[in-house]
Amino acid sequence: MKKSVYMFLFCLMTIGVAISCREEKTAGEKIEDGVEEIGDGIEEGAEEIEDEIDDATDDHQ
């Protein structure tokens, strides 16, 4: 009985430590990450458009 109580407490402590060690971002960091993702998406879209334009002009030459 005593061993099972100790094991239960050990498991709870382990879970508590694992949860408390998670890295949490501030609101500013979340916004910054979102802006970077949007910028990356715009850049990729612009590159795709550029490739399509290059392909279209190559076909007509």
mmCIF file of C-alpha atoms in Angstrom:
data_model
loop_
_atom_site.group_PDB
_atom_site.id
_atom_site.type_symbol
_atom_site.label_atom_id
_atom_site.label_comp_id
_atom_site.label_asym_id
_atom_site.label_seq_id
_atom_site.Cartn_x
_atom_site.Cartn_y
_atom_site.Cartn_z
ATOM 1 C CA MET A 1 0.000 0.000 0.000
ATOM 2 C CA LYS A 2 2.766 2.375 0.945
ATOM 3 C CA LYS A 3 4.650 1.738 -2.318
ATOM 4 C CA SER A 4 1.589 2.469 -4.432
ATOM 5 C CA VAL A 5 1.063 5.798 -2.633
ATOM 6 C CA TYR A 6 4.690 6.727 -3.226
ATOM 7 C CA MET A 7 4.439 5.758 -6.893
ATOM 8 C CA PHE A 8 1.268 7.823 -7.272
ATOM 9 C CA LEU A 9 2.914 10.863 -5.665
ATOM 10 C CA PHE A 10 6.029 10.386 -7.799
ATOM 11 C CA CYS A 11 3.888 10.308 -10.955
ATOM 12 C CA LEU A 12 2.040 13.469 -9.930
ATOM 13 C CA MET A 13 5.305 15.274 -9.206
ATOM 14 C CA THR A 14 6.777 14.178 -12.533
ATOM 15 C CA ILE A 15 3.727 15.408 -14.431
ATOM 16 C CA GLY A 16 3.803 18.689 -12.504
ATOM 17 C CA VAL A 17 7.444 19.294 -13.367
ATOM 18 C CA ALA A 18 6.864 18.444 -17.027
ATOM 19 C CA ILE A 19 3.930 20.851 -17.280
ATOM 20 C CA SER A 20 5.718 23.680 -15.482
ATOM 21 C CA CYS A 21 8.762 23.421 -17.759
ATOM 22 C CA ARG A 22 6.808 24.203 -20.928
ATOM 23 C CA GLU A 23 7.947 27.313 -22.722
ATOM 24 C CA GLU A 24 5.121 29.806 -22.907
ATOM 25 C CA LYS A 25 5.226 32.705 -25.332
ATOM 26 C CA THR A 26 4.154 36.215 -24.500
ATOM 27 C CA ALA A 27 1.499 37.961 -26.555
ATOM 28 C CA GLY A 28 4.188 40.014 -28.297
ATOM 29 C CA GLU A 29 6.102 36.890 -29.308
ATOM 30 C CA LYS A 30 2.922 35.290 -30.646
ATOM 31 C CA ILE A 31 2.157 38.395 -32.714
ATOM 32 C CA GLU A 32 5.721 38.510 -34.014
ATOM 33 C CA ASP A 33 5.559 34.858 -35.058
ATOM 34 C CA GLY A 34 2.238 35.460 -36.809
ATOM 35 C CA VAL A 35 3.603 38.441 -38.720
ATOM 36 C CA GLU A 36 6.648 36.421 -39.795
ATOM 37 C CA GLU A 37 4.415 33.586 -41.031
ATOM 38 C CA ILE A 38 2.283 36.027 -43.031
ATOM 39 C CA GLY A 39 5.413 37.620 -44.495
ATOM 40 C CA ASP A 40 6.755 34.214 -45.488
ATOM 41 C CA GLY A 41 3.444 33.348 -47.125
ATOM 42 C CA ILE A 42 3.414 36.584 -49.113
ATOM 43 C CA GLU A 43 7.003 36.024 -50.210
ATOM 44 C CA GLU A 44 6.239 32.476 -51.364
ATOM 45 C CA GLY A 45 3.166 33.693 -53.241
ATOM 46 C CA ALA A 46 5.177 36.399 -54.986
ATOM 47 C CA GLU A 47 7.808 33.844 -56.013
ATOM 48 C CA GLU A 48 5.119 31.549 -57.430
ATOM 49 C CA ILE A 49 3.643 34.433 -59.443
ATOM 50 C CA GLU A 50 7.105 35.342 -60.713
ATOM 51 C CA ASP A 51 7.677 31.726 -61.804
ATOM 52 C CA GLU A 52 4.316 31.655 -63.593
ATOM 53 C CA ILE A 53 5.119 34.905 -65.401
ATOM 54 C CA ASP A 54 8.514 33.552 -66.427
ATOM 55 C CA ASP A 55 6.902 30.347 -67.704
ATOM 56 C CA ALA A 56 4.268 32.292 -69.658
ATOM 57 C CA THR A 57 6.819 34.592 -71.283
ATOM 58 C CA ASP A 58 9.134 31.682 -72.139
ATOM 59 C CA ASP A 59 6.302 29.947 -74.011
ATOM 60 C CA HIS A 60 5.694 32.995 -76.251
ATOM 61 C CA GLN A 61 9.256 33.606 -77.364
#
